[in-house]
mmCIF file of C-alpha atoms in Angstrom:
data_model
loop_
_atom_site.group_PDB
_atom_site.id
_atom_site.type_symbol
_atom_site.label_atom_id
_atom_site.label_comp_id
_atom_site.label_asym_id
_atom_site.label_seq_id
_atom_site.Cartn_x
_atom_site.Cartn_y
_atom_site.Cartn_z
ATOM 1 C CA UNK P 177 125.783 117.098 123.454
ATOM 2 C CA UNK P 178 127.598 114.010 124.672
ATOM 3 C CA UNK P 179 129.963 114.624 127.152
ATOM 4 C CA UNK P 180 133.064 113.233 125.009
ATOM 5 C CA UNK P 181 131.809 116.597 122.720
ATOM 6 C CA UNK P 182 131.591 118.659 125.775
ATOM 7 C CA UNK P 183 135.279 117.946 126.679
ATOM 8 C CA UNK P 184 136.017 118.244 122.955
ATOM 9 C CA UNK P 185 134.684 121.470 122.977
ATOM 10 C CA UNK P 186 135.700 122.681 125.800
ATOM 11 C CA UNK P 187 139.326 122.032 124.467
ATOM 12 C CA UNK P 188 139.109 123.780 121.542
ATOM 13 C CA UNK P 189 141.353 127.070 122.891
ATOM 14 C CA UNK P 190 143.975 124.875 122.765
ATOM 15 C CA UNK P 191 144.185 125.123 119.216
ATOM 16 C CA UNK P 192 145.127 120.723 118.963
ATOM 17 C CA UNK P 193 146.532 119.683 116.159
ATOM 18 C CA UNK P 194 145.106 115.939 117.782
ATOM 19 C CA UNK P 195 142.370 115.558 120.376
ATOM 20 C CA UNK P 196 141.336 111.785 121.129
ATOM 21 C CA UNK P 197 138.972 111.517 124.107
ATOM 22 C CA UNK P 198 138.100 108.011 125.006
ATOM 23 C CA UNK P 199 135.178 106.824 127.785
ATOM 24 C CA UNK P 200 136.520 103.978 129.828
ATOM 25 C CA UNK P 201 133.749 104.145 132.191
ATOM 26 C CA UNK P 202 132.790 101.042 131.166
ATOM 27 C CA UNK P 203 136.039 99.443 132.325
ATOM 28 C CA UNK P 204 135.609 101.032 135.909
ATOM 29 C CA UNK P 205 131.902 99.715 135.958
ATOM 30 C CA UNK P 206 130.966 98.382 140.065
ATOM 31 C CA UNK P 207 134.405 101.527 140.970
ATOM 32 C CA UNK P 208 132.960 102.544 144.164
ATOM 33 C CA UNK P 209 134.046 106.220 143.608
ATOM 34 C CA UNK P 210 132.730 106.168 139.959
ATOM 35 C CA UNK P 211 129.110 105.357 141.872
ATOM 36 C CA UNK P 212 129.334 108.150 144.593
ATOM 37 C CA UNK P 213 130.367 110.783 142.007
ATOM 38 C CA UNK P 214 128.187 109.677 138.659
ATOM 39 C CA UNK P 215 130.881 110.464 136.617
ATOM 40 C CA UNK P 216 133.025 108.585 133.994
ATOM 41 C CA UNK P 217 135.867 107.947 133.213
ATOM 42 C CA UNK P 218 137.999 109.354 130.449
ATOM 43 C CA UNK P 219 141.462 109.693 128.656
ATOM 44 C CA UNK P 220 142.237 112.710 126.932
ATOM 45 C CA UNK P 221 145.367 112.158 124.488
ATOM 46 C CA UNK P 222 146.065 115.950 123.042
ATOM 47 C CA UNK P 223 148.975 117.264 120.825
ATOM 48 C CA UNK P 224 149.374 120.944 120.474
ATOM 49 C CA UNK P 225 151.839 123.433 120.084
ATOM 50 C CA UNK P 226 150.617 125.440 123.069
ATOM 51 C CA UNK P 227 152.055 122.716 125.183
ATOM 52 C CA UNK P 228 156.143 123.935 124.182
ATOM 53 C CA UNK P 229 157.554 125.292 126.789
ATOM 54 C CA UNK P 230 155.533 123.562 129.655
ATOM 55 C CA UNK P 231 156.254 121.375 132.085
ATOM 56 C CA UNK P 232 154.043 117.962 132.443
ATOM 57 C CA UNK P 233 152.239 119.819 135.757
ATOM 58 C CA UNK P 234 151.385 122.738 133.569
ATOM 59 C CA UNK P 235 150.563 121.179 130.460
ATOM 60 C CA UNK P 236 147.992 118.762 132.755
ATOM 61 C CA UNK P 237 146.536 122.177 134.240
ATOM 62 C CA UNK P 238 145.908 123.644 130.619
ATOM 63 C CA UNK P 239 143.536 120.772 130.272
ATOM 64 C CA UNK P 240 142.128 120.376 133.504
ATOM 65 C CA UNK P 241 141.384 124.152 133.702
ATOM 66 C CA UNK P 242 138.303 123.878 131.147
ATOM 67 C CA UNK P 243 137.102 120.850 132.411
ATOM 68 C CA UNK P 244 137.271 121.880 136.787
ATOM 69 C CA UNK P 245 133.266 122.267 136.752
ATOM 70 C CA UNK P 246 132.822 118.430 135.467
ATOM 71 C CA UNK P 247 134.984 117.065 137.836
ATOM 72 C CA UNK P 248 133.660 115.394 140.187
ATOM 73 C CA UNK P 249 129.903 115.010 138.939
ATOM 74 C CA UNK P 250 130.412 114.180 135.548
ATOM 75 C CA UNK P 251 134.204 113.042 135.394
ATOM 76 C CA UNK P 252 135.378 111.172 138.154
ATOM 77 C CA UNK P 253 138.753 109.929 137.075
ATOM 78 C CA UNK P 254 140.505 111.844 133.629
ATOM 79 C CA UNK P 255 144.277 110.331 132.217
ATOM 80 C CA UNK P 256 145.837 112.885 130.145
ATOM 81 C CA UNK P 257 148.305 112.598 127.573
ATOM 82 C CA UNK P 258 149.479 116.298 126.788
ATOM 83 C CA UNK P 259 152.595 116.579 124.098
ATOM 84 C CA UNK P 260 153.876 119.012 121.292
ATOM 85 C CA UNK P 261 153.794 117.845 117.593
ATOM 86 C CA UNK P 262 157.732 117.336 118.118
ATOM 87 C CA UNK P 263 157.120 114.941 120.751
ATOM 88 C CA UNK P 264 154.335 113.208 118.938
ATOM 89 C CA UNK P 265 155.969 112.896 116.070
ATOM 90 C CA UNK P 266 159.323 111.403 117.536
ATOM 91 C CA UNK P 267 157.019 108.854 119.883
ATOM 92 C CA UNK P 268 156.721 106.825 116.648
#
């Protein structure tokens, strides 16, 4: 299992109604942090209805919860984009 699956998987309780991961390690390549830890990179852009009622701090923790054992060693830097359908659907 990739780890772009592993986050995906991990994520799943969150019932999304959209889950993009993407690995920008490859952007970061030479990031002196990104060499001590050995992780990547990633941006996690979720919609779910879970998120209502939560402020950006919580709705961040809902995804970082699943994910705490792969940071640092696997993830060293993750960008999260954590919004309701409603807000989804009015970003357009």
């Amino acid at each position: 299992m990739t780890l772009e699956e592993e986050i995906r998987t991990r994520l799943a309780p969150l019932e999304a109604e959209s889950l993009e991961v993407f690995d920008d390690s490859a952007d970061h390549a030479g990031h002196a942090g990104a060499r001590e830890s050995g992780g990547g990179h990633f941006q996690v852009v979720i919609v779910s209805e879970k998120f209502a009622g939560h402020s950006r701090v919580a709705r961040h923790r809902l995804v970082y919860d699943p994910l705490r054992d792969l940071i640092p060693h696997r993830i060293h830097a993750l960008a999260i984009v954590a919004q309701t359908p409603a807000e989804a659907a009015s970003a357009f």
